[in-house]
mmCIF file of C-alpha atoms and ligand atoms in Angstrom:
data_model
loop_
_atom_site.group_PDB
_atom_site.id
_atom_site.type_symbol
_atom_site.label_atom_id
_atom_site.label_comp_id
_atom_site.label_asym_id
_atom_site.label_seq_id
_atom_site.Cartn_x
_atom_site.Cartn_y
_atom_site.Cartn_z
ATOM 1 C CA UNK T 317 213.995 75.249 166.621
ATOM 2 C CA UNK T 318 213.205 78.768 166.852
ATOM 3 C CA UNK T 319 215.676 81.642 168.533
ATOM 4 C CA UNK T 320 214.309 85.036 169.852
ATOM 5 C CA UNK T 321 216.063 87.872 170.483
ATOM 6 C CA UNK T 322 214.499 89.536 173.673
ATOM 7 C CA UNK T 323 216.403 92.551 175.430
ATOM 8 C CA UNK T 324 217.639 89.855 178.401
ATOM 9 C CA UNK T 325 219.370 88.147 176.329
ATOM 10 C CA UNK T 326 217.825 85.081 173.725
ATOM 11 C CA UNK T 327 215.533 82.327 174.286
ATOM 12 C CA UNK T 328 215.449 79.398 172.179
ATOM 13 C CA UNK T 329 211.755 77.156 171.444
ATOM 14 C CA UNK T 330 213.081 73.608 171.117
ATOM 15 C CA UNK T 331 210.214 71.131 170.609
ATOM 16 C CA UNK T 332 207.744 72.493 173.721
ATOM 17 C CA UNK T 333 210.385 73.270 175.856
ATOM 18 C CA UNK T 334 211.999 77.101 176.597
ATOM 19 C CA UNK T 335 215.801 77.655 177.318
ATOM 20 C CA UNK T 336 217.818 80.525 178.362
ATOM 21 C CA UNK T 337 220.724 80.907 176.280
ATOM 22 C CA UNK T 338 223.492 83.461 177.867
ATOM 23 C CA UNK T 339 225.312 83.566 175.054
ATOM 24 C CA UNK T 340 225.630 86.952 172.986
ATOM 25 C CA UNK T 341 223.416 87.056 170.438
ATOM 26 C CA UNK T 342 226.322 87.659 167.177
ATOM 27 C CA UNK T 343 228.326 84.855 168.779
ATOM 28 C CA UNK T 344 225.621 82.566 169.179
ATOM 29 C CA UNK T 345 224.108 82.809 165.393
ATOM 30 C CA UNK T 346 227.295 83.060 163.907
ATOM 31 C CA UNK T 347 228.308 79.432 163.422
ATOM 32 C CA UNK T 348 228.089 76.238 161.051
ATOM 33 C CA UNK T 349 225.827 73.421 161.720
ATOM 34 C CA UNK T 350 223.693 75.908 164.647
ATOM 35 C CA UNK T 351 220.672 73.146 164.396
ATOM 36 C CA UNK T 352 223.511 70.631 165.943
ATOM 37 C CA UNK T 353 224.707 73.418 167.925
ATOM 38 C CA UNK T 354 221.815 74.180 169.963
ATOM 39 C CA UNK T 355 220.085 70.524 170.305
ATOM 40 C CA UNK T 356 223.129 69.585 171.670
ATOM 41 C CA UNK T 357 224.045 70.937 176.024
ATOM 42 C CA UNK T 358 225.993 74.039 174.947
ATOM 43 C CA UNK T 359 226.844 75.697 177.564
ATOM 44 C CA UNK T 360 225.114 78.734 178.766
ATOM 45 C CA UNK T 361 221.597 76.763 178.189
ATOM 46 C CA UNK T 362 218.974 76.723 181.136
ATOM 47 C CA UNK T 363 215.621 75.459 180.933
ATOM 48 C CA UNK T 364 213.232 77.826 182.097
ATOM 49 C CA UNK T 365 209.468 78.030 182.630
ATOM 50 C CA UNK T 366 207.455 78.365 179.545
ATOM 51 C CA UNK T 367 205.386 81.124 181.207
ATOM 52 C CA UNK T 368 208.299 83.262 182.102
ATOM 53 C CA UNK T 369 209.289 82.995 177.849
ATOM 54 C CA UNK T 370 206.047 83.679 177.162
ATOM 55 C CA UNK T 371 206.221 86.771 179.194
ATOM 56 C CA UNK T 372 209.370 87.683 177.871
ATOM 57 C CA UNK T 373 208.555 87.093 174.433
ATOM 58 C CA UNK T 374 205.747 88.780 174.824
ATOM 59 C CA UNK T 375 207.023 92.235 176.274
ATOM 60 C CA UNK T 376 210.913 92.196 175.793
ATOM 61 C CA UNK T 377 210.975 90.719 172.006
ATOM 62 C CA UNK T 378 213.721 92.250 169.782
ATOM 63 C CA UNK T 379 214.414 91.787 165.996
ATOM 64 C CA UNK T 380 216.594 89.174 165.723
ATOM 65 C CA UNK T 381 219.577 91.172 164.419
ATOM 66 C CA UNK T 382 222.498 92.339 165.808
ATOM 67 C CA UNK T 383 225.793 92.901 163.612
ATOM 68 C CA UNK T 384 224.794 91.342 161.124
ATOM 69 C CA UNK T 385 224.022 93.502 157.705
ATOM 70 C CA UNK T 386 220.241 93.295 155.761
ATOM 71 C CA UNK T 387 221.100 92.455 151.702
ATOM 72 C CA UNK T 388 217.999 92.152 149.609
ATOM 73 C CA UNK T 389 217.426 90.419 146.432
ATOM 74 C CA UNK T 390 215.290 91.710 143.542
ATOM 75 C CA UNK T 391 212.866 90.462 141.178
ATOM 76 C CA UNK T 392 213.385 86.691 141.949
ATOM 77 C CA UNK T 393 209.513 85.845 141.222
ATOM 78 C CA UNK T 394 207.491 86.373 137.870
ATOM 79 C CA UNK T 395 205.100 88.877 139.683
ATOM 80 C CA UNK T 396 207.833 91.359 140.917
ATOM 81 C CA UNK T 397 209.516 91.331 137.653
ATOM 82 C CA UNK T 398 205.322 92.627 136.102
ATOM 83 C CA UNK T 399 204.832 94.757 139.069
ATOM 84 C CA UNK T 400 208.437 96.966 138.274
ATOM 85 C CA UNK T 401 207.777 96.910 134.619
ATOM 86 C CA UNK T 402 204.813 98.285 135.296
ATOM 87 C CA UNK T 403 205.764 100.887 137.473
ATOM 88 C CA UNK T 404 208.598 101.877 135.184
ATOM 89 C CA UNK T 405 206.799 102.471 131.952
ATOM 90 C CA UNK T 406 207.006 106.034 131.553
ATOM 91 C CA UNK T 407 211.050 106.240 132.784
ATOM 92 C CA UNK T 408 211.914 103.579 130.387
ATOM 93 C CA UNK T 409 213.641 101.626 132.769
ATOM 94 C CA UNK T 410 210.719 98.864 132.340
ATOM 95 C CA UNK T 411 213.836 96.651 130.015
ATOM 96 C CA UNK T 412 215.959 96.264 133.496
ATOM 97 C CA UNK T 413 213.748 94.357 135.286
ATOM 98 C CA UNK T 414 213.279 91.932 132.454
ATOM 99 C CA UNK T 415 216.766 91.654 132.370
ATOM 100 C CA UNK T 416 217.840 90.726 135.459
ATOM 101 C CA UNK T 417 215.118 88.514 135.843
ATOM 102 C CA UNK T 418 216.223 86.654 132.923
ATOM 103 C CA UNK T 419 220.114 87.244 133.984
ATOM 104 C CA UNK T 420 222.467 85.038 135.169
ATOM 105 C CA UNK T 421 223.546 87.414 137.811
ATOM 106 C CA UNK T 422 220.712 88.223 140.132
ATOM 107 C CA UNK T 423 220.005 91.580 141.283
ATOM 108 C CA UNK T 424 221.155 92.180 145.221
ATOM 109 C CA UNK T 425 220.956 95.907 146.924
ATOM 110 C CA UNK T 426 222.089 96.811 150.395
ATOM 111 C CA UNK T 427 219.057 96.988 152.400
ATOM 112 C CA UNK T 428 219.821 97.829 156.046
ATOM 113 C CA UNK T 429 221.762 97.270 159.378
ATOM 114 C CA UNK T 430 219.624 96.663 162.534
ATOM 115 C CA UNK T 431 219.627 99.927 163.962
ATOM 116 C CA UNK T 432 217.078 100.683 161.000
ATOM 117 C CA UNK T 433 214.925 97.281 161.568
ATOM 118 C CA UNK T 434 211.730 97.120 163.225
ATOM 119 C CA UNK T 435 210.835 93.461 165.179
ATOM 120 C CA UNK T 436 207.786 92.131 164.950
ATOM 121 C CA UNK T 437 204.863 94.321 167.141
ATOM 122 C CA UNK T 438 207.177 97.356 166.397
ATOM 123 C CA UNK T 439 206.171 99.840 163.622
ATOM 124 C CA UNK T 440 207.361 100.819 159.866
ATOM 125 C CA UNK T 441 207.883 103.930 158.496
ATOM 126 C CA UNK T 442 206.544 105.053 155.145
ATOM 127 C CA UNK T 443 208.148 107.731 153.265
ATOM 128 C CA UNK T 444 206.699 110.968 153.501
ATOM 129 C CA UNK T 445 207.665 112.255 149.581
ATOM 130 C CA UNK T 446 206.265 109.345 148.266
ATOM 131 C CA UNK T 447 202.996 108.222 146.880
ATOM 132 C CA UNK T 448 202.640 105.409 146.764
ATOM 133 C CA UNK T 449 204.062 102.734 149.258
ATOM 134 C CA UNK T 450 204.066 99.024 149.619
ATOM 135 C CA UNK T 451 205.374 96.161 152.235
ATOM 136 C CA UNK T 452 207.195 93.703 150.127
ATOM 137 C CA UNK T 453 206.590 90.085 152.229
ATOM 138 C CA UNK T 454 209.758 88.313 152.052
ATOM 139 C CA UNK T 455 211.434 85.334 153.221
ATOM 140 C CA UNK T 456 214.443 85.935 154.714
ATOM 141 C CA UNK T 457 217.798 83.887 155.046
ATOM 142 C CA UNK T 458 220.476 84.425 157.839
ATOM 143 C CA UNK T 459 223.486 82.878 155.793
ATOM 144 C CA UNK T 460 226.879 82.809 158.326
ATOM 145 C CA UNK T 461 229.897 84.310 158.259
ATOM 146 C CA UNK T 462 231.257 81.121 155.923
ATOM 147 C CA UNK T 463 228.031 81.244 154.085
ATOM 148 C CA UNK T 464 226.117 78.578 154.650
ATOM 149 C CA UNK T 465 222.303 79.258 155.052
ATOM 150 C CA UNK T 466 221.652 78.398 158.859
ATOM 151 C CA UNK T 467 218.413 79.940 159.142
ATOM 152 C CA UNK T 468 215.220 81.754 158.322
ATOM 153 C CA UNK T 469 212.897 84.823 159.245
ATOM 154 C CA UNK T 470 210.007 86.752 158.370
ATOM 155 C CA UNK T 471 211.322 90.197 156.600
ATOM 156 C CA UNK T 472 209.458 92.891 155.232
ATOM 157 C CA UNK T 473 211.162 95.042 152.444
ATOM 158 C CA UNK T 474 209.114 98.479 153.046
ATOM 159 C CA UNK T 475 209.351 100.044 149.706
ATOM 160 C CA UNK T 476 208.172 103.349 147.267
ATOM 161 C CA UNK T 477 206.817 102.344 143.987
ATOM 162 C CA UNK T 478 206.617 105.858 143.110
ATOM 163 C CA UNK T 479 210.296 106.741 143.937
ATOM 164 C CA UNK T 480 211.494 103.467 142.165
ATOM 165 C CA UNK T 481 208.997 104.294 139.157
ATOM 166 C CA UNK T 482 210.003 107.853 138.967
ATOM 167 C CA UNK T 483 213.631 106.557 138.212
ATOM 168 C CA UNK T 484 215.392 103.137 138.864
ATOM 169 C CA UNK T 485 218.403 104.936 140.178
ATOM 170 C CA UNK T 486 216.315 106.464 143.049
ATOM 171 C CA UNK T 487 216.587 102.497 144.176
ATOM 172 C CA UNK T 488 218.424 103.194 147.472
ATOM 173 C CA UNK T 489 215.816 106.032 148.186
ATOM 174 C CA UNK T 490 212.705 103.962 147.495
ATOM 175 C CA UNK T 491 214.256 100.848 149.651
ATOM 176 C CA UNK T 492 216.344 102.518 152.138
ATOM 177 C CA UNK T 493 214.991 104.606 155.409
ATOM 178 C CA UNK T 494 214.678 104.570 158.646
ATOM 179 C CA UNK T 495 212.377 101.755 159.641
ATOM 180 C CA UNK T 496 211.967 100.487 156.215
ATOM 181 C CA UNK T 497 212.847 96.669 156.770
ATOM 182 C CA UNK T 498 211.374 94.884 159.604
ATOM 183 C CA UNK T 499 212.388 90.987 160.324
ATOM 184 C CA UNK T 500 210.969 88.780 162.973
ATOM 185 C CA UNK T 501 209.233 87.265 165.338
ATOM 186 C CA UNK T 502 212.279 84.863 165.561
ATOM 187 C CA UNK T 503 215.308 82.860 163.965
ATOM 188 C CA UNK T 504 213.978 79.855 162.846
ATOM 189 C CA UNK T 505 216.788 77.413 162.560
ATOM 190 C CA UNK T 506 215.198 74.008 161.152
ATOM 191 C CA UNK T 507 217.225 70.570 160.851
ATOM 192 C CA UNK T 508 216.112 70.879 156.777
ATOM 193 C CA UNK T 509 215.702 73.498 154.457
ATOM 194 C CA UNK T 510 212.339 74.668 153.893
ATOM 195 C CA UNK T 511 210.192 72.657 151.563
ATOM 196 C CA UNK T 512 209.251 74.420 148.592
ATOM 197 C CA UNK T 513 206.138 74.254 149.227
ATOM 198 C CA UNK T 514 205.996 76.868 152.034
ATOM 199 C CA UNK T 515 203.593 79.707 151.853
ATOM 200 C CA UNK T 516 203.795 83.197 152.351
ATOM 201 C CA UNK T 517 201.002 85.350 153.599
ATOM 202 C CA UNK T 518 200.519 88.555 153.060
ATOM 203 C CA UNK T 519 197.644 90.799 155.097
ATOM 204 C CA UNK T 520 197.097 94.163 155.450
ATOM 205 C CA UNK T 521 194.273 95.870 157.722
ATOM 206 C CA UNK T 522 192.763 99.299 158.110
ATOM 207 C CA UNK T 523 190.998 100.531 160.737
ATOM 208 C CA UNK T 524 190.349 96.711 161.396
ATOM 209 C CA UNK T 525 189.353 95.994 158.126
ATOM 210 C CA UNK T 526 191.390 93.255 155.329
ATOM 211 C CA UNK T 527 191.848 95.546 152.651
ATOM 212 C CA UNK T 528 194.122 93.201 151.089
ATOM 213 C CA UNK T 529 195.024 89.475 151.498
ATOM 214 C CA UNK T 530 197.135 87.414 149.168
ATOM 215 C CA UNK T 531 198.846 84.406 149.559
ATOM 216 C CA UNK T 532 202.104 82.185 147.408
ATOM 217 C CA UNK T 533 204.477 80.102 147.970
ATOM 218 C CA UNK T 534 208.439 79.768 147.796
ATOM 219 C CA UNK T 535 208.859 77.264 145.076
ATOM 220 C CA UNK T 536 207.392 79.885 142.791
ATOM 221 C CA UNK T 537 211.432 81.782 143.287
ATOM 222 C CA UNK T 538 213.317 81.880 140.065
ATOM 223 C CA UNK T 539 216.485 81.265 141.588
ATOM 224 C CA UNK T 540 217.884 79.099 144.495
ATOM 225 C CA UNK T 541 218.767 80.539 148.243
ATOM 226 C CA UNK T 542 222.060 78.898 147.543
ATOM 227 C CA UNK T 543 222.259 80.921 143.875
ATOM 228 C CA UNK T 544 221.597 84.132 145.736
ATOM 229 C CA UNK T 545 223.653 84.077 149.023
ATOM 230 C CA UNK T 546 226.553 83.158 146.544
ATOM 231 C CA UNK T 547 226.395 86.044 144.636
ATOM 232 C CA UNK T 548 226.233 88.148 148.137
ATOM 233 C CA UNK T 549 229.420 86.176 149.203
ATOM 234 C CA UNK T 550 231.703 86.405 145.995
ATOM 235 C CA UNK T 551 233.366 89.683 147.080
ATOM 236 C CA UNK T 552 232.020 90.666 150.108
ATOM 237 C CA UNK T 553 232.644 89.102 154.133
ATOM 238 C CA UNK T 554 230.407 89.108 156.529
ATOM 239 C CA UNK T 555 231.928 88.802 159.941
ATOM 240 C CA UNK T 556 228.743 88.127 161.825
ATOM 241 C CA UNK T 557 227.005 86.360 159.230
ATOM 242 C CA UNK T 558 224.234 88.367 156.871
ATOM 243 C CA UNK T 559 220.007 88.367 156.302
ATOM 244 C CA UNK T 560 219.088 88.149 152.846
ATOM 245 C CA UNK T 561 215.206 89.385 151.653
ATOM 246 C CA UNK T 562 214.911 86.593 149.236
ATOM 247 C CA UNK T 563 212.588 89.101 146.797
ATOM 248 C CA UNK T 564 208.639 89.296 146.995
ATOM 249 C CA UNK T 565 205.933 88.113 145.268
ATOM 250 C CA UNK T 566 203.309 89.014 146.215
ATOM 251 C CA UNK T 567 202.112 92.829 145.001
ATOM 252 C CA UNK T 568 199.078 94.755 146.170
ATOM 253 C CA UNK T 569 196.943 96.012 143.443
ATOM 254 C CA UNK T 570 198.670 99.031 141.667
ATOM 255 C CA UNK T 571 195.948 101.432 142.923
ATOM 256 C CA UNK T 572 196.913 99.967 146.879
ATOM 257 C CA UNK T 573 199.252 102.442 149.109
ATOM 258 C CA UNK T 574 199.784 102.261 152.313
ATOM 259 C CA UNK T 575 198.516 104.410 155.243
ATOM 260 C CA UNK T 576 199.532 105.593 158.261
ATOM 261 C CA UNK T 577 197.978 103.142 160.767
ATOM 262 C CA UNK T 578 198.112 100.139 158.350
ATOM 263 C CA UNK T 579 198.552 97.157 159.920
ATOM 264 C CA UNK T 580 201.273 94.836 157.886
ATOM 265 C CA UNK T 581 201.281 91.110 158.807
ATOM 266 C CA UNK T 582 203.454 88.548 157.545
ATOM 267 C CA UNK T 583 202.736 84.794 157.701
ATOM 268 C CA UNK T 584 205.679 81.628 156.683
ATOM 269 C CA UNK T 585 203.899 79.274 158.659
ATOM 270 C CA UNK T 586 207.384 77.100 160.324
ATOM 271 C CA UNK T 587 208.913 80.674 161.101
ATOM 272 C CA UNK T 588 205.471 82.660 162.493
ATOM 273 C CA UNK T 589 204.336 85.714 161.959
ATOM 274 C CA UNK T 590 205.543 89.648 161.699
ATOM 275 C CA UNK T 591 202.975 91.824 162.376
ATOM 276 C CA UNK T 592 203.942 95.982 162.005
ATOM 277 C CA UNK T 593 202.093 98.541 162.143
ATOM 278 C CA UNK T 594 202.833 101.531 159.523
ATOM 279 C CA UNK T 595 203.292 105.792 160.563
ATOM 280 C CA UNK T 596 205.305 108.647 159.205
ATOM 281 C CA UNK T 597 208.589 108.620 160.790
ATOM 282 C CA UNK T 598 208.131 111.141 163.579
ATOM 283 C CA UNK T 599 209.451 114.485 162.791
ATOM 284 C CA UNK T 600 211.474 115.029 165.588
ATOM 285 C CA UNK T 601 213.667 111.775 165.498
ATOM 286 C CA UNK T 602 216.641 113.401 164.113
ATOM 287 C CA UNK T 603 216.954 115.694 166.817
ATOM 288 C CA UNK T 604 220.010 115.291 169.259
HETATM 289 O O1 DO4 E 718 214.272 95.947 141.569
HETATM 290 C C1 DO4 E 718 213.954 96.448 142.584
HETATM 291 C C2 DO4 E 718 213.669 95.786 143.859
HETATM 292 C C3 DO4 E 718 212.939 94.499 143.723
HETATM 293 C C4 DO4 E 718 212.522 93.904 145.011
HETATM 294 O O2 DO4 E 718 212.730 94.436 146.085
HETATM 295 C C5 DO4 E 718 211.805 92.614 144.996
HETATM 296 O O3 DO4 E 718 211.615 92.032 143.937
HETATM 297 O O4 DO4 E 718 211.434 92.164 146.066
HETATM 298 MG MG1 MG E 719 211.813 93.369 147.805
#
């Protein structure tokens, strides 16, 4: 079953057929056993006519966030762990990432809340003081308020290797900005949890060209979802529920950065795919 967030309200996929849901989008998520929940005549649930979701879908799509906070989680896969070590060499920090990768405790970092997301068809920012920039593809857990993992999406964990390299404590520069996670096209909220087996695309294009293309899958994860949005719930509450970035693994070459105009799409085939397309954030947008 898959959930979008359009600005009308949200439309749930179930099987081949479209309902309207008028039911407020934290409220709605926010709830244990929400497969059961929305098979089942809530109320507020109108079947409507798949070319008027289409057409809503299609121009009206949100990310599908509301109150809910963004957590991330870092250097759950082999290649992430190379990838910072790499990065790091000449700080000295390249020892951290081996050890939380081999750690019990897994390494978790405030990512975002929505008014910094972009939805799928809506565009990233890259940093302009850094030099080198990648989109981390990431699968992407919304875990309720009593955290239990309820559903999936398609996040992207914008990121500066170059601030992170310079020095790990930059972290929260490199990973947080304005546009710098993006999650989408929908909730995916499946009957089973995903089989391990699940792949993860990665493309990017410029000026219509594949300048990279990589593909894994989620089995390759160190740790368990489970693992993870325990950690996130030991001493922290999340009243609307939470998304967690599960960590990426897949990492463009190191001489790859991104450019304005990039397009960024990510592919976990039951969810769909986010596609974003990459700028400088424009100057003006701090102005009253
Ligand atoms: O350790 C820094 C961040 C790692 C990360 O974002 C990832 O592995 O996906
Ligand atoms: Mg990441």
């Amino acid at each position: 079953m898959k959930l979008f967030k359009v600005s009308t309200g949200a439309i749930l996929l179930d099987g081949s057929a479209f309902y309207r849901l008028d039911i407020e989008w934290d409220e709605l998520i926010n709830r244990s056993n929400l497969y059961y929940y929305l098979a089942n005549d809530i109320e507020g649930k109108y079947l409507i006519d798949p070319n008027e979701a289409f057409r809503a879908i299609e121009n009206l799509l949100l990310a599908p966030i509301g109150l809910q906070e963004v957590w991330a989680a870092g250097v759950t896969y082999l290649r992430s762990r190379e990838a910072r070590m790499e990065e790091s060499a000449d700080s000295g920090a390249a020892d951290l990432y081996d050890k939380v990768y081999a750690a019990e405790r897994p390494e978790l970092f405030f990512k975002s809340l929505a008014h910094r997301v972009a939805g799928h068809g809506q565009q990233v920012y890259i940093r302009r003081d850094s030099t080198w920039s990648v989109p981390e593809p990431e699968l992407t857990l919304y875990i309720n308020s009593a955290g239990e993992i309820q559903g999936y999406t398609v996040g992207n964990d914008m990121s500066s290797r170059s601030i992170e390299g310079e020095n790990a404590l930059y972290l929260p520069q490199a990973k947080i900005y304005e546009r710098s996670a993006a999650l989408g096209p929908c909730l995916l909220v499946p009957q089973q949890p995903l089989a391990a087996a699940t792949p993860i695309r990665m493309s990017i294009k410029r000026n219509g060209i594949e300048v990279y293309v990589d593909e894994t899958n989620i089995g390759r994860m160190k740790r368990t979802f489970t693992e993870l949005a325990q950690y996130l719930y030991r001493e922290c509450d999340f009243s609307y529920g939470c998304y967690l970035m599960t960590g990426t693994c897949l990492v463009p070459p190191n001489d790859f950065t991104l450019n304005e105009g990039d397009v960024v799409s990510i592919t976990i085939d039951p969810v769909g795919t986010l596609v974003n397309t990459v700028i400088y954030k424009p100057s003006n947008q701090h102005q009253l």
